[in-house]
Tab-separated table of C-alpha atoms and ligand atoms in Angstrom:
chain	number	residue	atom	x	y	z
A	1	MET	CA	-5.414	22.377	-8.230
A	2	GLN	CA	-5.066	20.312	-5.072
A	3	LYS	CA	-4.682	16.592	-6.364
A	4	VAL	CA	-6.654	13.631	-4.733
A	5	ALA	CA	-4.407	10.694	-3.124
A	6	LEU	CA	-6.367	7.288	-2.236
A	7	VAL	CA	-4.648	5.274	0.035
A	8	THR	CA	-5.746	1.852	0.937
A	9	GLY	CA	-5.489	0.616	4.475
A	10	GLY	CA	-4.822	4.136	5.278
A	11	MET	CA	-5.353	3.607	8.923
A	12	GLY	CA	-2.779	1.035	9.405
A	13	GLY	CA	1.106	1.563	10.341
A	14	ILE	CA	2.315	2.424	7.001
A	15	GLY	CA	-0.861	3.756	5.520
A	16	GLN	CA	-1.423	6.394	8.343
A	17	ALA	CA	2.129	7.592	7.736
A	18	VAL	CA	1.569	7.844	4.021
A	19	CYS	CA	-1.716	9.781	4.770
A	20	GLY	CA	0.183	11.969	6.891
A	21	GLN	CA	2.963	12.918	4.559
A	22	LEU	CA	0.860	13.486	1.453
A	23	ALA	CA	-1.530	15.496	3.207
A	24	MET	CA	1.392	17.833	4.305
A	25	LEU	CA	2.400	18.036	0.645
A	26	GLY	CA	-0.983	19.605	-0.059
A	27	PHE	CA	-2.869	16.509	-1.551
A	28	LYS	CA	-6.553	15.925	-0.638
A	29	VAL	CA	-6.153	12.639	1.038
A	30	VAL	CA	-8.810	9.954	1.415
A	31	ALA	CA	-8.059	6.682	3.560
A	32	THR	CA	-9.952	3.436	3.235
A	33	HIS	CA	-10.414	1.120	5.965
A	34	THR	CA	-12.047	-2.381	6.432
A	35	PRO	CA	-15.717	-2.184	6.610
A	36	GLY	CA	-16.602	-2.169	10.591
A	37	ASN	CA	-13.183	-0.804	11.395
A	38	ALA	CA	-14.234	0.724	15.057
A	39	LYS	CA	-11.190	3.097	15.038
A	40	VAL	CA	-12.406	5.548	12.376
A	41	SER	CA	-13.255	8.477	14.106
A	42	ALA	CA	-10.405	8.219	16.609
A	43	TRP	CA	-8.032	8.118	13.656
A	44	GLN	CA	-10.003	11.362	12.135
A	45	ASP	CA	-9.167	13.053	15.198
A	46	PHE	CA	-5.617	11.975	15.646
A	47	MET	CA	-4.816	13.171	12.090
A	48	ARG	CA	-6.772	16.335	12.281
A	49	GLU	CA	-4.652	17.024	15.672
A	50	LYS	CA	-1.449	15.815	13.783
A	51	MET	CA	-2.075	17.937	10.663
A	52	GLY	CA	-3.296	21.115	12.809
A	53	GLY	CA	-6.049	21.310	10.414
A	54	GLY	CA	-3.458	22.382	7.755
A	55	ALA	CA	-2.556	21.275	4.488
A	56	GLY	CA	-4.673	18.544	2.631
A	57	PHE	CA	-6.353	16.337	5.444
A	58	THR	CA	-9.950	16.007	4.434
A	59	GLY	CA	-10.794	13.710	7.213
A	60	PHE	CA	-12.303	11.771	4.322
A	61	ALA	CA	-12.494	8.105	5.219
A	62	ILE	CA	-14.260	5.278	3.497
A	63	PRO	CA	-15.051	1.614	4.167
A	64	CYS	CA	-13.682	-0.828	1.157
A	65	ASP	CA	-12.955	-4.315	1.087
A	66	VAL	CA	-9.890	-4.368	-1.361
A	67	ALA	CA	-10.505	-7.937	-1.893
A	68	ASP	CA	-13.822	-7.457	-3.508
A	69	TYR	CA	-14.205	-5.889	-6.730
A	70	ASP	CA	-17.505	-4.342	-6.291
A	71	SER	CA	-16.628	-2.769	-2.995
A	72	CYS	CA	-13.892	-1.091	-4.740
A	73	ARG	CA	-15.648	0.270	-7.453
A	74	ALA	CA	-18.439	1.671	-4.975
A	75	CYS	CA	-15.532	3.292	-3.059
A	76	VAL	CA	-13.964	4.972	-5.925
A	77	GLU	CA	-17.232	6.235	-7.206
A	78	THR	CA	-18.012	7.971	-4.039
A	79	VAL	CA	-14.322	9.439	-3.650
A	80	GLU	CA	-14.943	10.936	-7.284
A	81	ARG	CA	-18.361	12.143	-6.374
A	82	GLU	CA	-17.465	13.592	-2.939
A	83	VAL	CA	-13.740	14.743	-2.873
A	84	GLY	CA	-12.747	14.399	-6.684
A	85	PRO	CA	-10.848	12.194	-9.349
A	86	VAL	CA	-8.157	10.170	-8.050
A	87	ASP	CA	-4.754	11.360	-8.869
A	88	VAL	CA	-2.531	9.240	-6.748
A	89	LEU	CA	-3.547	5.716	-5.816
A	90	VAL	CA	-1.466	3.842	-2.946
A	91	ASN	CA	-2.166	0.093	-2.733
A	92	ASN	CA	-1.016	-0.359	0.618
A	93	ALA	CA	-3.824	-2.583	2.453
A	94	GLY	CA	-2.215	-5.997	3.043
A	95	ILE	CA	-2.721	-8.993	5.188
A	96	THR	CA	-0.353	-12.103	6.360
A	97	ARG	CA	-1.496	-15.509	7.232
A	98	ASP	CA	1.750	-17.053	7.946
A	99	MET	CA	2.360	-20.899	8.086
A	100	THR	CA	4.244	-23.476	6.218
A	101	PHE	CA	3.110	-24.463	3.031
A	102	ARG	CA	2.427	-27.781	4.225
A	103	ARG	CA	-0.148	-26.701	6.744
A	104	MET	CA	-1.589	-23.770	4.619
A	105	THR	CA	-5.202	-24.043	3.456
A	106	ARG	CA	-6.874	-22.911	0.259
A	107	ALA	CA	-8.653	-20.217	2.393
A	108	ASP	CA	-5.212	-18.844	3.986
A	109	TRP	CA	-4.021	-18.798	0.316
A	110	ASP	CA	-6.833	-17.104	-1.203
A	111	ALA	CA	-7.241	-14.441	1.610
A	112	VAL	CA	-3.852	-13.350	1.123
A	113	ILE	CA	-3.645	-13.269	-2.715
A	114	ASP	CA	-6.969	-11.728	-3.010
A	115	THR	CA	-6.066	-8.762	-0.221
A	116	ASN	CA	-2.604	-8.196	-1.519
A	117	LEU	CA	-2.673	-8.758	-5.068
A	118	GLY	CA	-6.393	-9.106	-6.408
A	119	SER	CA	-6.927	-5.733	-4.825
A	120	VAL	CA	-4.182	-4.160	-6.840
A	121	PHE	CA	-6.350	-5.205	-9.843
A	122	ASN	CA	-9.846	-4.152	-7.919
A	123	MET	CA	-8.514	-0.341	-7.134
A	124	THR	CA	-6.104	0.489	-10.018
A	125	ARG	CA	-8.831	-0.566	-12.611
A	126	GLN	CA	-11.249	1.898	-11.144
A	127	VAL	CA	-8.719	4.788	-11.569
A	128	ILE	CA	-6.601	4.244	-14.405
A	129	ASP	CA	-8.712	5.519	-17.416
A	130	GLY	CA	-9.306	8.799	-15.426
A	131	MET	CA	-5.196	9.137	-14.885
A	132	VAL	CA	-4.781	8.242	-18.643
A	133	GLU	CA	-7.252	11.017	-19.676
A	134	ARG	CA	-5.811	13.757	-17.541
A	135	LYS	CA	-2.494	12.762	-18.567
A	136	TRP	CA	-1.124	12.536	-15.042
A	137	GLY	CA	-1.377	9.743	-12.354
A	138	ARG	CA	0.847	8.031	-9.766
A	139	VAL	CA	0.012	4.397	-8.956
A	140	ILE	CA	2.221	2.896	-6.054
A	141	ASN	CA	2.196	-0.479	-4.883
A	142	VAL	CA	3.272	-1.729	-1.330
A	143	SER	CA	5.068	-4.942	-1.677
A	144	SER	CA	7.708	-6.391	0.587
A	145	VAL	CA	11.383	-7.514	0.803
A	146	ASN	CA	10.069	-10.848	1.365
A	147	ALA	CA	8.729	-10.971	-2.230
A	148	GLN	CA	12.231	-10.352	-3.498
A	149	LYS	CA	14.011	-12.637	-1.263
A	150	GLY	CA	11.311	-15.462	-0.012
A	151	ALA	CA	10.360	-15.977	3.484
A	152	PHE	CA	9.802	-19.207	5.617
A	153	GLY	CA	5.878	-19.579	6.178
A	154	GLN	CA	5.077	-16.852	3.654
A	155	THR	CA	4.400	-18.711	0.196
A	156	ASN	CA	1.067	-17.218	-0.154
A	157	TYR	CA	2.544	-13.624	0.940
A	158	ALA	CA	5.544	-13.781	-1.246
A	159	ALA	CA	3.507	-14.939	-4.112
A	160	ALA	CA	0.974	-12.186	-3.764
A	161	LYS	CA	3.650	-9.571	-3.209
A	162	ALA	CA	6.007	-10.794	-5.987
A	163	GLY	CA	3.134	-10.669	-8.424
A	164	MET	CA	2.273	-7.026	-7.555
A	165	HIS	CA	5.790	-6.157	-9.025
A	166	GLY	CA	4.932	-7.993	-12.303
A	167	PHE	CA	1.604	-5.881	-12.497
A	168	THR	CA	3.705	-2.784	-11.940
A	169	LYS	CA	6.119	-3.277	-14.749
A	170	ALA	CA	3.402	-4.288	-17.170
A	171	LEU	CA	1.136	-1.473	-16.351
A	172	ALA	CA	4.036	1.127	-16.238
A	173	LEU	CA	4.881	0.031	-20.006
A	174	GLU	CA	1.146	0.343	-20.978
A	175	VAL	CA	0.357	3.907	-19.299
A	176	ALA	CA	4.109	5.553	-19.615
A	177	ARG	CA	3.364	7.673	-22.373
A	178	TYR	CA	0.231	9.311	-20.593
A	179	GLY	CA	2.291	10.773	-17.612
A	180	VAL	CA	1.309	8.094	-15.451
A	181	THR	CA	4.072	6.369	-13.452
A	182	VAL	CA	3.539	2.905	-11.573
A	183	ASN	CA	6.143	1.792	-9.193
A	184	THR	CA	6.659	-0.704	-6.313
A	185	VAL	CA	7.930	-0.138	-3.044
A	186	SER	CA	9.360	-3.111	-1.104
A	187	PRO	CA	9.638	-2.361	2.467
A	188	GLY	CA	11.641	-4.663	5.166
A	189	TYR	CA	10.423	-5.175	8.334
A	190	ILE	CA	8.890	-1.848	9.732
A	191	GLU	CA	7.506	-1.226	13.229
A	192	THR	CA	3.575	-1.389	12.503
A	193	PRO	CA	0.932	-3.526	14.124
A	194	MET	CA	1.543	-6.017	11.436
A	195	THR	CA	5.251	-6.881	12.896
A	196	SER	CA	3.878	-6.388	16.407
A	197	VAL	CA	2.492	-9.908	16.577
A	198	ILE	CA	6.137	-11.163	15.935
A	199	PRO	CA	6.824	-12.782	19.233
A	200	THR	CA	9.840	-10.753	21.116
A	201	GLU	CA	12.071	-13.825	21.204
A	202	ILE	CA	11.646	-14.311	17.164
A	203	MET	CA	12.347	-10.541	16.754
A	204	THR	CA	15.583	-10.514	18.692
A	205	SER	CA	16.938	-13.834	17.633
A	206	LYS	CA	15.727	-14.258	14.109
A	207	VAL	CA	14.760	-10.964	12.503
A	208	LEU	CA	16.975	-7.904	13.907
A	209	PRO	CA	20.202	-10.194	13.001
A	210	GLN	CA	19.384	-10.016	9.454
A	211	ILE	CA	19.114	-6.235	9.496
A	212	PRO	CA	22.655	-4.525	8.943
A	213	VAL	CA	21.226	-1.185	10.091
A	214	GLY	CA	20.126	-3.040	13.406
A	215	ARG	CA	16.625	-1.858	13.805
A	216	LEU	CA	13.166	-2.132	12.388
A	217	GLY	CA	12.072	0.759	9.943
A	218	SER	CA	9.834	3.541	10.971
A	219	PRO	CA	6.375	4.177	8.950
A	220	ASP	CA	7.470	7.636	8.154
A	221	GLU	CA	10.745	6.378	6.218
A	222	ILE	CA	8.450	4.390	3.916
A	223	ALA	CA	5.930	7.590	3.536
A	224	ALA	CA	8.984	9.620	2.641
A	225	LEU	CA	9.786	7.477	-0.350
A	226	VAL	CA	6.042	7.558	-1.250
A	227	ALA	CA	6.173	11.228	-1.040
A	228	TYR	CA	9.033	11.321	-3.405
A	229	LEU	CA	7.314	8.994	-5.873
A	230	VAL	CA	4.346	10.896	-6.187
A	231	SER	CA	6.013	14.236	-6.948
A	232	ASP	CA	6.636	15.571	-10.196
A	233	ALA	CA	10.432	15.178	-9.892
A	234	ALA	CA	9.859	11.365	-10.039
A	235	ALA	CA	8.154	11.667	-13.473
A	236	TYR	CA	10.893	9.678	-14.834
A	237	MET	CA	10.901	6.870	-12.615
A	238	THR	CA	8.528	4.028	-13.343
A	239	GLY	CA	8.255	0.394	-13.244
A	240	ALA	CA	10.842	0.250	-10.697
A	241	ASP	CA	10.955	-1.797	-7.422
A	242	LEU	CA	12.459	0.328	-4.738
A	243	SER	CA	13.743	-1.484	-1.807
A	244	ILE	CA	13.880	0.121	1.588
A	245	ASN	CA	15.173	-2.509	4.008
A	246	GLY	CA	18.071	-1.248	6.187
A	247	GLY	CA	20.261	-3.287	4.001
A	248	MET	CA	18.526	-6.644	4.684
A	249	HIS	CA	18.554	-7.583	1.047
A	250	MET	CA	20.569	-6.163	-1.734
A	251	SER	CA	19.358	-6.954	-5.267
B	1	NDP	P1	-1.201	-2.899	9.068
B	1	NDP	O1	-1.544	-4.212	9.463
B	1	NDP	O2	-1.013	-1.928	10.088
B	1	NDP	O3	-2.216	-2.320	8.182
B	1	NDP	C1	-2.643	-2.897	7.027
B	1	NDP	C2	-3.887	-2.320	6.498
B	1	NDP	O4	-4.641	-3.053	5.657
B	1	NDP	C3	-5.009	-1.910	7.738
B	1	NDP	O5	-5.185	-0.480	7.717
B	1	NDP	C4	-6.240	-2.507	7.293
B	1	NDP	O6	-7.366	-2.045	7.333
B	1	NDP	C5	-5.906	-2.770	5.728
B	1	NDP	N1	-6.754	-4.135	5.033
B	1	NDP	C6	-6.340	-5.354	5.577
B	1	NDP	N2	-7.463	-6.137	4.697
B	1	NDP	C7	-8.073	-5.311	4.150
B	1	NDP	C8	-9.424	-5.623	3.285
B	1	NDP	N3	-9.849	-6.705	2.960
B	1	NDP	N4	-9.883	-4.271	2.721
B	1	NDP	C9	-9.247	-3.125	2.924
B	1	NDP	N5	-8.471	-3.001	3.755
B	1	NDP	C10	-7.588	-4.039	4.403
B	1	NDP	O7	0.084	-3.284	8.453
B	1	NDP	P2	1.384	-2.190	7.750
B	1	NDP	O8	1.155	-0.887	7.948
B	1	NDP	O9	2.374	-3.056	8.414
B	1	NDP	O10	1.203	-2.676	6.325
B	1	NDP	C11	1.042	-2.030	5.007
B	1	NDP	C12	1.393	-2.626	3.803
B	1	NDP	O11	3.014	-2.760	3.923
B	1	NDP	C13	0.872	-4.234	3.683
B	1	NDP	O12	0.518	-4.372	2.480
B	1	NDP	C14	1.881	-4.858	4.023
B	1	NDP	O13	1.970	-6.141	3.533
B	1	NDP	C15	3.372	-4.180	3.733
B	1	NDP	N6	4.646	-4.518	4.337
B	1	NDP	C16	4.629	-4.286	5.568
B	1	NDP	C17	5.593	-4.420	6.323
B	1	NDP	C18	5.837	-4.248	8.033
B	1	NDP	O14	7.011	-4.948	8.302
B	1	NDP	N7	5.154	-3.767	8.579
B	1	NDP	C19	6.754	-5.146	5.552
B	1	NDP	C20	6.857	-5.049	4.113
B	1	NDP	C21	5.425	-4.770	3.601
B	1	NDP	P3	-7.879	-1.647	8.953
B	1	NDP	O15	-7.068	-0.322	9.352
B	1	NDP	O16	-9.315	-1.259	8.643
B	1	NDP	O17	-7.924	-2.790	9.653
């Protein structure tokens, strides 16, 4: 039977690539997007064309504010009713609000913590019981190299993303015996709308020189790692934090 994969932020740079690769593997893929996202039907058309109407692309997209528990509950209820129980959850939605800590407001802190870390509780809480009952599940949390190494101007983001991995390790212990794995993927700098806001001058003088491979990563490179983690072949990998950063940080 086709398994269902729910990808938060599935219309963003990395999320879209993850949706594409999981659909190619035959998962029924559902993408969440922010309420009010105006690009939903363009995204559906693009994906349908890209997938050639084959594999597991359902075209199912659902609004969800991942920072809001009730919105996540309603989202998962709808997915379960209309597509099926969620077997794979990719907690991918995220935001940055970069500034030095001395300028950071409470609102900048809360928005980043709630969207990147609160979301992991809000979404995973809705699907974990079903995964445990069915004795198969995959939770993948998309963190960041900047959680592993720290980053100037990102106290909020680094804290949220590092918190994700603490969550991964603790939940991995709790559900390992039920065939459910929980892992973190920590990308370096990837070519997506999130990094397109970095000024070119900063990119060439500050970011690229830190990357031994000499370029940004592509969303498909992250999606390929997610595709491995959701496979049966990855059943023995749980509680891991997988670095994929062009050699920028080795731990
Ligand atoms: P994008 O900005 O392209 O995508 C982010 C996605 O998150 C969007 O699809 C957006 O939805 C969604 N999102 C944001 N806020 C909310 C919310 N409150 N509720 C629901 N969805 C929300 O970024 P990337 O693809 O680059 O990033 C994906 C993940 O990878 C993030 O968690 C990011 O932190 C992480 N990451 C990215 C790196 C990079 O270099 N790009 C490096 C390391 C980690 P919508 O499409 O509706 O706007």
